[in-house]
Tab-separated table of C-alpha atoms in Angstrom:
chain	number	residue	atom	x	y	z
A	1	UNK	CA	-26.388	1.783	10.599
A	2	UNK	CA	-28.754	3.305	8.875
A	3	UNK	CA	-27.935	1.347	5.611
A	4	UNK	CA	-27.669	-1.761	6.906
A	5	UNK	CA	-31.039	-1.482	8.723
A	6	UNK	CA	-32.748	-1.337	5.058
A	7	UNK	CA	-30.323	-4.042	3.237
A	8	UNK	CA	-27.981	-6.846	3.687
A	9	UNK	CA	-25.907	-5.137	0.062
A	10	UNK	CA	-22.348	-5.471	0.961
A	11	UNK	CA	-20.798	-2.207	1.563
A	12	UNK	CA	-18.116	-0.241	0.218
A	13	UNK	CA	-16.069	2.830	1.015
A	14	UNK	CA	-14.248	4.357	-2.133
A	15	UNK	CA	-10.897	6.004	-0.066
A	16	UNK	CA	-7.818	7.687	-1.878
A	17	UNK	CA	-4.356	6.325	-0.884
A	18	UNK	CA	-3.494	8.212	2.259
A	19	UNK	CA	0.579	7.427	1.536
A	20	UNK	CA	2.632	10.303	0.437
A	21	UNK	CA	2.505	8.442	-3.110
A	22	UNK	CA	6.303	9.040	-4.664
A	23	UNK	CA	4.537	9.149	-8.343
A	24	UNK	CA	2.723	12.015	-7.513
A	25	UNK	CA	4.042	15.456	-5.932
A	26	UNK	CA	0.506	17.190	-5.365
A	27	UNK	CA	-0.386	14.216	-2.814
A	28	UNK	CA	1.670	15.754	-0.470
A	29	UNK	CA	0.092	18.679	-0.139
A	30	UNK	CA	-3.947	17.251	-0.407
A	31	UNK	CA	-5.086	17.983	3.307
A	32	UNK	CA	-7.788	15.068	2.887
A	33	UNK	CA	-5.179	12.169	2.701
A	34	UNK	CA	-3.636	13.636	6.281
A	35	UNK	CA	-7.141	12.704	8.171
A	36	UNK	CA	-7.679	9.423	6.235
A	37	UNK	CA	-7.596	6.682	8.946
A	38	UNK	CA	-8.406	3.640	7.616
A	39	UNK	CA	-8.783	1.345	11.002
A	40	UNK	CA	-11.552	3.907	12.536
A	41	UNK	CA	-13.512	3.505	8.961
A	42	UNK	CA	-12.988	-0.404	9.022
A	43	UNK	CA	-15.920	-1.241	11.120
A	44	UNK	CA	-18.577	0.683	8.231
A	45	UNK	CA	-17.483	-1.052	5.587
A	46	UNK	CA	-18.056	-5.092	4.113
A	47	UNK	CA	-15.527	-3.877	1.482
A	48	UNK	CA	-12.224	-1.908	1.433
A	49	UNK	CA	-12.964	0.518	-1.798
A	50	UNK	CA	-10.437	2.708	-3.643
A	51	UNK	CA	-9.649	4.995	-6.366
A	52	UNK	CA	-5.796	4.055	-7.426
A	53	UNK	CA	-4.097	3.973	-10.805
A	54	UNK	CA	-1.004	1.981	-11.554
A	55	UNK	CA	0.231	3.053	-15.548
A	56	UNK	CA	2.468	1.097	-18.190
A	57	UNK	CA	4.779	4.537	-18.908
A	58	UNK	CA	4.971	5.605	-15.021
A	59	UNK	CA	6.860	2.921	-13.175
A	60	UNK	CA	6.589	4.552	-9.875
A	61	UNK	CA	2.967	3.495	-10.009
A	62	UNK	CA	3.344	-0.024	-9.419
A	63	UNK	CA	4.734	0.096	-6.210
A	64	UNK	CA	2.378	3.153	-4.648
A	65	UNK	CA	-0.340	1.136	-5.461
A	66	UNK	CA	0.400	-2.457	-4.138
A	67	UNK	CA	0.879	-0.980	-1.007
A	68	UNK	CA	-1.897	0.235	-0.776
A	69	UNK	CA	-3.998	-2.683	-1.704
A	70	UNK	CA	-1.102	-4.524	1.054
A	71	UNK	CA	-1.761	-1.596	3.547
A	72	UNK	CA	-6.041	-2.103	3.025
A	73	UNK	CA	-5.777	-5.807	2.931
A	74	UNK	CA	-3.585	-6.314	6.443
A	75	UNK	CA	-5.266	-2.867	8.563
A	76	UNK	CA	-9.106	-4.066	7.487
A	77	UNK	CA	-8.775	-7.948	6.692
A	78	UNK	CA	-11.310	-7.404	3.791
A	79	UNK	CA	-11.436	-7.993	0.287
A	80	UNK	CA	-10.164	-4.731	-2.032
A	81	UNK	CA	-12.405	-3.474	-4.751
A	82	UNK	CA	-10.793	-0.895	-6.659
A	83	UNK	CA	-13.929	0.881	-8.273
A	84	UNK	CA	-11.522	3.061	-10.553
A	85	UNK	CA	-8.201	1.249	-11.589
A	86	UNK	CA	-6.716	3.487	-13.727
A	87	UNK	CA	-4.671	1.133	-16.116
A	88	UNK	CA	-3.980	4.155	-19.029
A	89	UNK	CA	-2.929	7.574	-18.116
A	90	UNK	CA	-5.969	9.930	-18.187
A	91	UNK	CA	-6.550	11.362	-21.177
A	92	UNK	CA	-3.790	9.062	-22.578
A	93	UNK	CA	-3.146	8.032	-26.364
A	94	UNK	CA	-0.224	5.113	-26.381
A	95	UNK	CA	-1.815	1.853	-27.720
A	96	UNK	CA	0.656	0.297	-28.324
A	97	UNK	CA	1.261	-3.802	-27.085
A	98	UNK	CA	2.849	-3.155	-24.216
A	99	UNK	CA	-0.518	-1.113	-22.902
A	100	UNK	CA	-2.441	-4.692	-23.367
A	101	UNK	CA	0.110	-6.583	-21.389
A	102	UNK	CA	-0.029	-4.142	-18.786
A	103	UNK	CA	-3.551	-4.946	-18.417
A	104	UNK	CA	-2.576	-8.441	-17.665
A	105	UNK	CA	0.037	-7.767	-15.517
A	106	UNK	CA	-1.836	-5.188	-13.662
A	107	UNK	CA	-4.821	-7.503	-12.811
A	108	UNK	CA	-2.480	-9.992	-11.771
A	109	UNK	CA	-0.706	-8.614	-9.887
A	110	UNK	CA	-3.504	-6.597	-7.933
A	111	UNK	CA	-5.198	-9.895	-6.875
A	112	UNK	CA	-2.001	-11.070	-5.737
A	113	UNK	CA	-1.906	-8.215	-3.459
A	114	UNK	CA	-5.138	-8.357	-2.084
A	115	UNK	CA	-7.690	-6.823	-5.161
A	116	UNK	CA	-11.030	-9.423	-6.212
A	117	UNK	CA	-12.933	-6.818	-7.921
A	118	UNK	CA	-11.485	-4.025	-10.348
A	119	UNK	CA	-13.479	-1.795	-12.661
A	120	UNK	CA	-11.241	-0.740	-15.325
A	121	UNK	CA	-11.623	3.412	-15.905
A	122	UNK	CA	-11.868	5.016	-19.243
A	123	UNK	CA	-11.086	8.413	-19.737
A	124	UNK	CA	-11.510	10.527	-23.405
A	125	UNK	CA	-8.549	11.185	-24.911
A	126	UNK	CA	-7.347	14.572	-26.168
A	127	UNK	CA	-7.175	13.577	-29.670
A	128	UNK	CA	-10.556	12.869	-30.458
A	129	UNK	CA	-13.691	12.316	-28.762
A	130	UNK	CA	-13.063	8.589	-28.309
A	131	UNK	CA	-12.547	6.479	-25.445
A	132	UNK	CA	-9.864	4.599	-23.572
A	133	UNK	CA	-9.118	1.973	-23.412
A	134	UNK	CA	-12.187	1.348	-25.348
A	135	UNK	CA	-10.535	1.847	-28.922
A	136	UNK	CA	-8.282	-0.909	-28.159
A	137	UNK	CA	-9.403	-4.685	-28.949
A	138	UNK	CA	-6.264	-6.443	-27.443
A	139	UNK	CA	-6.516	-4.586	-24.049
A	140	UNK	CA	-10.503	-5.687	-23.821
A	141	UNK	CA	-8.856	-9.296	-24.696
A	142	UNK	CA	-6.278	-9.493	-22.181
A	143	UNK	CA	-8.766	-8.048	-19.470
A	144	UNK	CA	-11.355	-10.807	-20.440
A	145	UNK	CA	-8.825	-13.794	-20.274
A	146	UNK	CA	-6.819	-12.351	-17.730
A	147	UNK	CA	-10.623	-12.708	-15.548
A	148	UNK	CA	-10.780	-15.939	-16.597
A	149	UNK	CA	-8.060	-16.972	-15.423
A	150	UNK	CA	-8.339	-15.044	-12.170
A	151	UNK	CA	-11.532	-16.963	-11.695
A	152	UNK	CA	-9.929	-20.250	-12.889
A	153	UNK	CA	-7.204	-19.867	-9.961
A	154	UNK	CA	-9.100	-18.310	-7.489
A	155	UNK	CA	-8.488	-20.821	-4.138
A	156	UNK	CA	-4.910	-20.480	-4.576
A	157	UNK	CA	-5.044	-16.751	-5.396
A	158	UNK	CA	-7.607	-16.920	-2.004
A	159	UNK	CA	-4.255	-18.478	0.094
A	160	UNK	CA	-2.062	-16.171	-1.430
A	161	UNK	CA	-4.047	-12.867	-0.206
A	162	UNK	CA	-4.971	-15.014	3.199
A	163	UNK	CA	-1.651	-15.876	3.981
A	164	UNK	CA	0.105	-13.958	7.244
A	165	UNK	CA	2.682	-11.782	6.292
A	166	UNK	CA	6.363	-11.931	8.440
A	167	UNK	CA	6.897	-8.607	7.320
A	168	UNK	CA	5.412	-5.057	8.622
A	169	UNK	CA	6.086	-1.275	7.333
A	170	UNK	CA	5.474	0.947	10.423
A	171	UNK	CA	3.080	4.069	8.736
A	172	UNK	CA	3.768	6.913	11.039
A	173	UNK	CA	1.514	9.675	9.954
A	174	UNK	CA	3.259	12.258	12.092
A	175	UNK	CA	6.772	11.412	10.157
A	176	UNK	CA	4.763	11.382	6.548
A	177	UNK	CA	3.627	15.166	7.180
A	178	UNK	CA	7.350	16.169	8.763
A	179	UNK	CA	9.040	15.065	6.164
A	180	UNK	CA	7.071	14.303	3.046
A	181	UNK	CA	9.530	13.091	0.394
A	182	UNK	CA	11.796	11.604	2.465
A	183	UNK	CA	9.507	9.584	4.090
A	184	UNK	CA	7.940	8.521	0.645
A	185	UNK	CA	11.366	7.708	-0.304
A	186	UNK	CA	12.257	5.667	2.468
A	187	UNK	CA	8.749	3.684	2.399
A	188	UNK	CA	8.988	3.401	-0.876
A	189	UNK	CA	12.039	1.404	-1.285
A	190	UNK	CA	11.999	-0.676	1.958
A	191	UNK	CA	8.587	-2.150	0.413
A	192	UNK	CA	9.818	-2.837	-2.797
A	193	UNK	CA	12.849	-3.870	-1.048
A	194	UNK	CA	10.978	-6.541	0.879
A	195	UNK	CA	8.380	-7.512	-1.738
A	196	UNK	CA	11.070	-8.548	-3.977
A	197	UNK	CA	13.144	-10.735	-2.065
A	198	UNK	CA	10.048	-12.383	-1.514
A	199	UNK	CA	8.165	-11.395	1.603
A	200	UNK	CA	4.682	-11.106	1.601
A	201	UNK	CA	4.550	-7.364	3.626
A	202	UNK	CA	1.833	-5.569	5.879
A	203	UNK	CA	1.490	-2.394	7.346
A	204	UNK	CA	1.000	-1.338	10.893
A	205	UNK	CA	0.047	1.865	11.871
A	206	UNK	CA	0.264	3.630	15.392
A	207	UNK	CA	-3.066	3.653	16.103
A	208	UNK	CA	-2.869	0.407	17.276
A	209	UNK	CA	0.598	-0.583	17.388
A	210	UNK	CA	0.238	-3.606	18.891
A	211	UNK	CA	-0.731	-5.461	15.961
A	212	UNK	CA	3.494	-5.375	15.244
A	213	UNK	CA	3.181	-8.722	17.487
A	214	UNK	CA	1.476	-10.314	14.816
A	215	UNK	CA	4.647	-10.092	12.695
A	216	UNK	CA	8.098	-11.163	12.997
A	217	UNK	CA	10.115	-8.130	11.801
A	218	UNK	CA	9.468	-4.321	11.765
A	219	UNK	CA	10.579	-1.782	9.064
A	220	UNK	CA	11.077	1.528	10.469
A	221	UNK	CA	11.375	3.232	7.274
A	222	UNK	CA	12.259	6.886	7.764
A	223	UNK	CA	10.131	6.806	11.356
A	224	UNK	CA	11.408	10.116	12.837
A	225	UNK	CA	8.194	10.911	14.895
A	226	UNK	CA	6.078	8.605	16.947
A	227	UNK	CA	4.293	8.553	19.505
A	228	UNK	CA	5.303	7.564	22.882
A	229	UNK	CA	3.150	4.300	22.673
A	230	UNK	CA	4.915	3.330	19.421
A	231	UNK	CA	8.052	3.609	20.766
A	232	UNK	CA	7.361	1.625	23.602
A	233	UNK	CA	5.384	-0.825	21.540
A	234	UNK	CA	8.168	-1.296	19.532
A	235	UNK	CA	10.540	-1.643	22.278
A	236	UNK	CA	7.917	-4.747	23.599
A	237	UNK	CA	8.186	-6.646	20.164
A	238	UNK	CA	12.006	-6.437	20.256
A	239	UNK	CA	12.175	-8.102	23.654
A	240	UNK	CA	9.587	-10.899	23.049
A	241	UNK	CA	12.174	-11.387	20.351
A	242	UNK	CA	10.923	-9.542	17.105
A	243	UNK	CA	13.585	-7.799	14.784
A	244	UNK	CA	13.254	-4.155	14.209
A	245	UNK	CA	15.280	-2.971	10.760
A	246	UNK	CA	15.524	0.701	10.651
A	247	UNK	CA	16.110	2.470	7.197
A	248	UNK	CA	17.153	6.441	7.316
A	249	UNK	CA	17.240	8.165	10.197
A	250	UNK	CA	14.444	7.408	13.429
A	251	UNK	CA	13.099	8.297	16.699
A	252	UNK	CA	14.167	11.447	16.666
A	253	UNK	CA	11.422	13.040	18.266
A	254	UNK	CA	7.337	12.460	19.052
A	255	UNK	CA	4.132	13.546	17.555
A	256	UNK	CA	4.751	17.054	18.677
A	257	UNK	CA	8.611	17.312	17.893
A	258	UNK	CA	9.388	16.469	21.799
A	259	UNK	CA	11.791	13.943	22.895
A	260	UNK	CA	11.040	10.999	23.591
A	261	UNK	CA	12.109	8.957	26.739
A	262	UNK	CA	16.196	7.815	26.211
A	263	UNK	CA	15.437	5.072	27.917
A	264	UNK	CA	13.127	3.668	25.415
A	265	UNK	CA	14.865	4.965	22.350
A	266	UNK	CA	18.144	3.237	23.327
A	267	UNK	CA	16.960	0.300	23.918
A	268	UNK	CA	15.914	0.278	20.152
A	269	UNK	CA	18.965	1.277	18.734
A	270	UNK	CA	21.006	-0.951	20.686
A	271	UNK	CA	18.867	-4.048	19.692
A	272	UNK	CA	17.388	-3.170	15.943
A	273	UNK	CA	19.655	-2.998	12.691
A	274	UNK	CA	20.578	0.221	10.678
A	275	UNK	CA	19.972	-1.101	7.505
A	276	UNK	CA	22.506	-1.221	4.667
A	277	UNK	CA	21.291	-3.990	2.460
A	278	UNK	CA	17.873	-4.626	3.344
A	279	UNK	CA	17.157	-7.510	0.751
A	280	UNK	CA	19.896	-9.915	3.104
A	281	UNK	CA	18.839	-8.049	6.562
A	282	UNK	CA	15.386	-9.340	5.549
A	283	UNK	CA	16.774	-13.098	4.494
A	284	UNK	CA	18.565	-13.336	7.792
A	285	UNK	CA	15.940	-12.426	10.180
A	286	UNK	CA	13.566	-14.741	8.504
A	287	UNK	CA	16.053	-17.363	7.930
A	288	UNK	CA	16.139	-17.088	12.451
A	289	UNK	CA	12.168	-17.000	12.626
């Protein structure tokens, strides 16, 4: 309040990825990325800022961090300015084409997910006391045309990022700190799942479950603890006839490691799919939308 009392400057929050990232084992144990919770710190910002890195030589990467512009882009409904898009390893020293293509593909594919501003990050290498990716001319090129274009395109990239997703992940924060890598895991794959039979995906998270009625199908991916409003938010969106696909194991328990009410939880079971090939599960429910 205090800031916007002084200026009308659009303002941005830089905030770490608070998934279990699968590319990165020391996440899991960074106490800060529990807490992180984006929809309370939605209201304070014009802008939803972030520190991410997606890398050419570590493939795992890609998909931590277009969830998490996917994840900013459907919780806050703002624009995504990565203010330290890590596009080289730190301290890296591969140059080779592939790194410039990356670039390309990286912006890309970020504003296709939700990302309009990106400030590429440079870090020294060990070799020497030069820079990266300053010391290589075809990555500056590709960045610079890639821009271009970006700018060139920029209505329909605009409908892309504005269209409504069919598709939710349920983020239970209580199941990410139970289980750590097998939540990852499970996330993990039913996003890349989804994104690449074609579905545009967002995120719900149980502070506010009943966003899922914005959507037509729910991922439970690895949900073994929610809250007693989830599950009965979830049971509401299967009877006003959303479909609820459940990869791993689910609903095992609450916040606290409790039980939650039978009732409830067989009511899910009974009417949601155990999923075995989520790519068709996906096709089918749309296909009934």
């Amino acid at each position: 309040e205090a800031v916007r009392s002084e200026t009308d400057i659009p303002i941005s929050i830089k905030m770490e990825n608070p998934l279990i990232l699968q590319s990165y084992q020391t996440s899991i144990e960074r106490g800060l990325r529990y807490g992180l919770n984006i929809e309370k710190l939605s209201p304070y910002f014009d802008i939803a800022g972030c520190d991410n890195y997606c890398v050419y030589n570590w493939k795992e990467t890609r998909s931590d961090t277009m969830a998490w512009y996917d994840m900013l882009t459907s919780l806050t409904g703002k624009p995504v300015y990565n203010s330290e898009d890590h596009v080289m390893p730190d301290d890296g020293d591969y140059f080779g084409p592939e790194q410039a293509r990356y670039v390309r593909y990286n912006l890309w594919e970020g504003a296709v997910h939700g990302k309009i501003i990106s400030s590429l990050w440079s870090h020294s290498r060990r070799s020497s006391s030069h820079n990266t990716p300053v010391d290589s001319a075809d990555t500056y090129f590709e960045a610079a045309k890639t821009s271009i274009q970006l700018r060139e395109y920029a209505d329909i990239i605009s409908d892309m990022i504005a269209a409504k997703p069919k598709v939710a992940v349920l983020y239970s924060q209580a199941s990410r700190i139970y289980n750590k890598r097998d939540y990852a895991k499970n996330t993990y794959s039913a996003y890349q799942k989804a994104v690449s039979s074609g579905s545009k995906v967002g995120f719900v998270t149980e502070e506010d479950i009943s966003k899922v009625n914005n959507y037509s199908v729910l991922i439970l991916s690895g949900a073994t603890n929610v809250t007693a409003e989830t599950a009965k938010g979830i049971k509401s969106f299967i009877e006003n006839s959303g479909t609820v696909i459940r990869v791993g194991n689910c609903l095992t328990g609450d916040e606290h490691k409790l039980s939650l009410d039978s009732n409830v939880v067989n009511y899910i079971m009974e009417n949601s799919v155990q999923s075995t090939n989520l790519a068709s599960e996906l096709d089918a429910a749309l296909d009934n939308d």
